[in-house]
Short mmCIF file of C-alpha atoms in Angstrom, two decimals:
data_model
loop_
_atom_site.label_atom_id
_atom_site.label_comp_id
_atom_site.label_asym_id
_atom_site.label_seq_id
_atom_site.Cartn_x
_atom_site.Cartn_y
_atom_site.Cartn_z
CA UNK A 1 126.57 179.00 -119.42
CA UNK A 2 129.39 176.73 -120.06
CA UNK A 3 129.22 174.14 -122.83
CA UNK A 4 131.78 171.76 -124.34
CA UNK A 5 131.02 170.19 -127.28
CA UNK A 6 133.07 167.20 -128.61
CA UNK A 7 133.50 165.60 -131.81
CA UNK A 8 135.28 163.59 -134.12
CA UNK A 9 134.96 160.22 -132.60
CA UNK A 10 133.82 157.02 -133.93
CA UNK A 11 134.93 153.38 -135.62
CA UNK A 12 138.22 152.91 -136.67
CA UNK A 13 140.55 149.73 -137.32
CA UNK A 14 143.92 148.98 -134.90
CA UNK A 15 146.65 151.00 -136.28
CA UNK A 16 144.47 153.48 -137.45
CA UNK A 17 144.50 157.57 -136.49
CA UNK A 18 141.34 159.50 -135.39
CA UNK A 19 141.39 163.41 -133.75
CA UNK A 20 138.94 164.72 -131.61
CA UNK A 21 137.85 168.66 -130.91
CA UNK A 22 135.73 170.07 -128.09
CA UNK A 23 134.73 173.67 -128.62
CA UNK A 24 134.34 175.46 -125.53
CA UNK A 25 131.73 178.69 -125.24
CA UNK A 26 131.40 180.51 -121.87
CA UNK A 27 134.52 180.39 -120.25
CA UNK A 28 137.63 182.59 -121.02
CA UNK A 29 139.45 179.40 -122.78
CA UNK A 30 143.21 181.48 -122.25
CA UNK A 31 142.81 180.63 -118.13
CA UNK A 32 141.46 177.22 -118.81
CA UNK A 33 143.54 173.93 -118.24
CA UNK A 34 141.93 171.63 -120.84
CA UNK A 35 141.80 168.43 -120.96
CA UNK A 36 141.01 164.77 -122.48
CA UNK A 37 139.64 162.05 -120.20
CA UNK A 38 138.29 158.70 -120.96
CA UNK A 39 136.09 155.79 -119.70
CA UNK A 40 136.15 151.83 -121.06
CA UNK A 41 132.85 149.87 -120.66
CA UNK A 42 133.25 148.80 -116.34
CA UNK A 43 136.27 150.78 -115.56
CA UNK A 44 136.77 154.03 -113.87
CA UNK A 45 136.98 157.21 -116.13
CA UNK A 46 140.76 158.02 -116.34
CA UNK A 47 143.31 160.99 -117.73
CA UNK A 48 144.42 160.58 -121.27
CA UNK A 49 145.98 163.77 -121.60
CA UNK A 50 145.60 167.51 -120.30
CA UNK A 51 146.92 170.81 -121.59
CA UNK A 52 148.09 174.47 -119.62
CA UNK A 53 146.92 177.47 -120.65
CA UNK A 54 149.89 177.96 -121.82
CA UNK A 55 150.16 175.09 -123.37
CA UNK A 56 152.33 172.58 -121.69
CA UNK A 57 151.20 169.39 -122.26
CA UNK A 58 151.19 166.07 -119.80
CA UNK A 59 149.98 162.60 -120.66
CA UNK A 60 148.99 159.65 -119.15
CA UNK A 61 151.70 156.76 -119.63
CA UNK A 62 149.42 154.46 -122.07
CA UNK A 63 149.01 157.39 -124.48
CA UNK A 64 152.33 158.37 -124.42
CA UNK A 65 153.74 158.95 -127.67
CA UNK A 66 151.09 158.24 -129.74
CA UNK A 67 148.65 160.80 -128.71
CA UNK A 68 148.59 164.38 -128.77
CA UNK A 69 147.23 167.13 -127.05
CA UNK A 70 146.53 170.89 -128.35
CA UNK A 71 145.17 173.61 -128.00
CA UNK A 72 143.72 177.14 -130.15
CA UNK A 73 142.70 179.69 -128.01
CA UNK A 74 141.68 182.00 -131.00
CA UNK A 75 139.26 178.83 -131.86
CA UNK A 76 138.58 177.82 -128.33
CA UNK A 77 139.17 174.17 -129.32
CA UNK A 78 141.07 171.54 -128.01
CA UNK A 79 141.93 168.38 -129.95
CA UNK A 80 143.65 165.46 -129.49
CA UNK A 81 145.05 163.72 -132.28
CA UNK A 82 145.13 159.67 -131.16
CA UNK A 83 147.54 157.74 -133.78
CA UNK A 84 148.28 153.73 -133.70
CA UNK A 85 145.31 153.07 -131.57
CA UNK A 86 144.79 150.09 -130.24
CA UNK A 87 141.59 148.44 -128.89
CA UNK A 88 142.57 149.15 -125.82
CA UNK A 89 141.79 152.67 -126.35
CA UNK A 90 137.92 151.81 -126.81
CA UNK A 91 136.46 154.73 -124.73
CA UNK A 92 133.70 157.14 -124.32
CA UNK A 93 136.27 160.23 -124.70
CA UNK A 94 135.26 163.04 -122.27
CA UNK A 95 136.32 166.88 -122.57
CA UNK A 96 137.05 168.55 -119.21
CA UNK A 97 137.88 172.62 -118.55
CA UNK A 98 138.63 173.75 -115.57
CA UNK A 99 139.01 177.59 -114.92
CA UNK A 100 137.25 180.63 -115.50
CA UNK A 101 133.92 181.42 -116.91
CA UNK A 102 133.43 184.69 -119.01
CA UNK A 103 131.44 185.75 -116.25
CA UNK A 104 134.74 185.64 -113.97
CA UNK A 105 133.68 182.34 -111.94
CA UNK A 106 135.92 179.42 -111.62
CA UNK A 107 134.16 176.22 -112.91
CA UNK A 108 135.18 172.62 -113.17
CA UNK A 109 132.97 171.32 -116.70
CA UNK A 110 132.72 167.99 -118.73
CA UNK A 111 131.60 167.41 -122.38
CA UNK A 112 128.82 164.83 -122.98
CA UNK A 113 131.61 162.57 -124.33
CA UNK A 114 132.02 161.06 -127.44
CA UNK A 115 132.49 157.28 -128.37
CA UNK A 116 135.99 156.21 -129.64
CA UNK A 117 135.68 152.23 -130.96
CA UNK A 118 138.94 150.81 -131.85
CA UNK A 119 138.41 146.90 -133.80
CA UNK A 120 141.16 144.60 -133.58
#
């Protein structure tokens, strides 16, 4: 069974840094693109950033250089580190893999999300 489990969200002030982790269990996290989505109270959920298996990092335009993405594959976590937030950023921060399972399916998961509250 796949699982992601996120943490590390919460309250935080403008200006202010936060990082989120989502540990993965049942997948074989080396041939997994992971990645960091997010959805604001009435909008649509949308990409904040995404990682390769091997790394290679691409992120969506309003999270560009303040946020990144990475990856341990010995830990099967991925985190994204979110500095100079803005409330704009308020979010319920999803965790998404896509790849294989350990039992050699391909899957397409999401985390339960975690709430991100930035106060202006």
């Amino acid at each position: 069974q796949v699982q992601l489990v996120e943490s590390g969200g919460g309250l935080v002030q403008a200006g202010g840094s936060l990082r989120l982790s989502c540990a993965a269990s049942g997948i074989i996290f080396s041939r997994n693109d992971m990645g960091w989505y997010r959805q604001a109270p009435g909008k649509q959920r949308e990409l904040a950033a995404r990682i390769s298996p091997s790394g290679t990092p691409n992120y969506a335009d309003s999270v560009k250089g303040r946020f990144t993405i990475s990856r341990d594959n010995a830990e099967n976590t991925v985190y994204l580190q979110m500095n100079s937030l803005k409330p704009e950023d308020t979010a319920v921060y999803y965790c998404n893999a896509q790849g294989q399972t350990s039992g050699g399916r391909w899957h397409d998961t999401w985390g339960q999300g975690t709430q991100v509250t930035v106060s202006s």
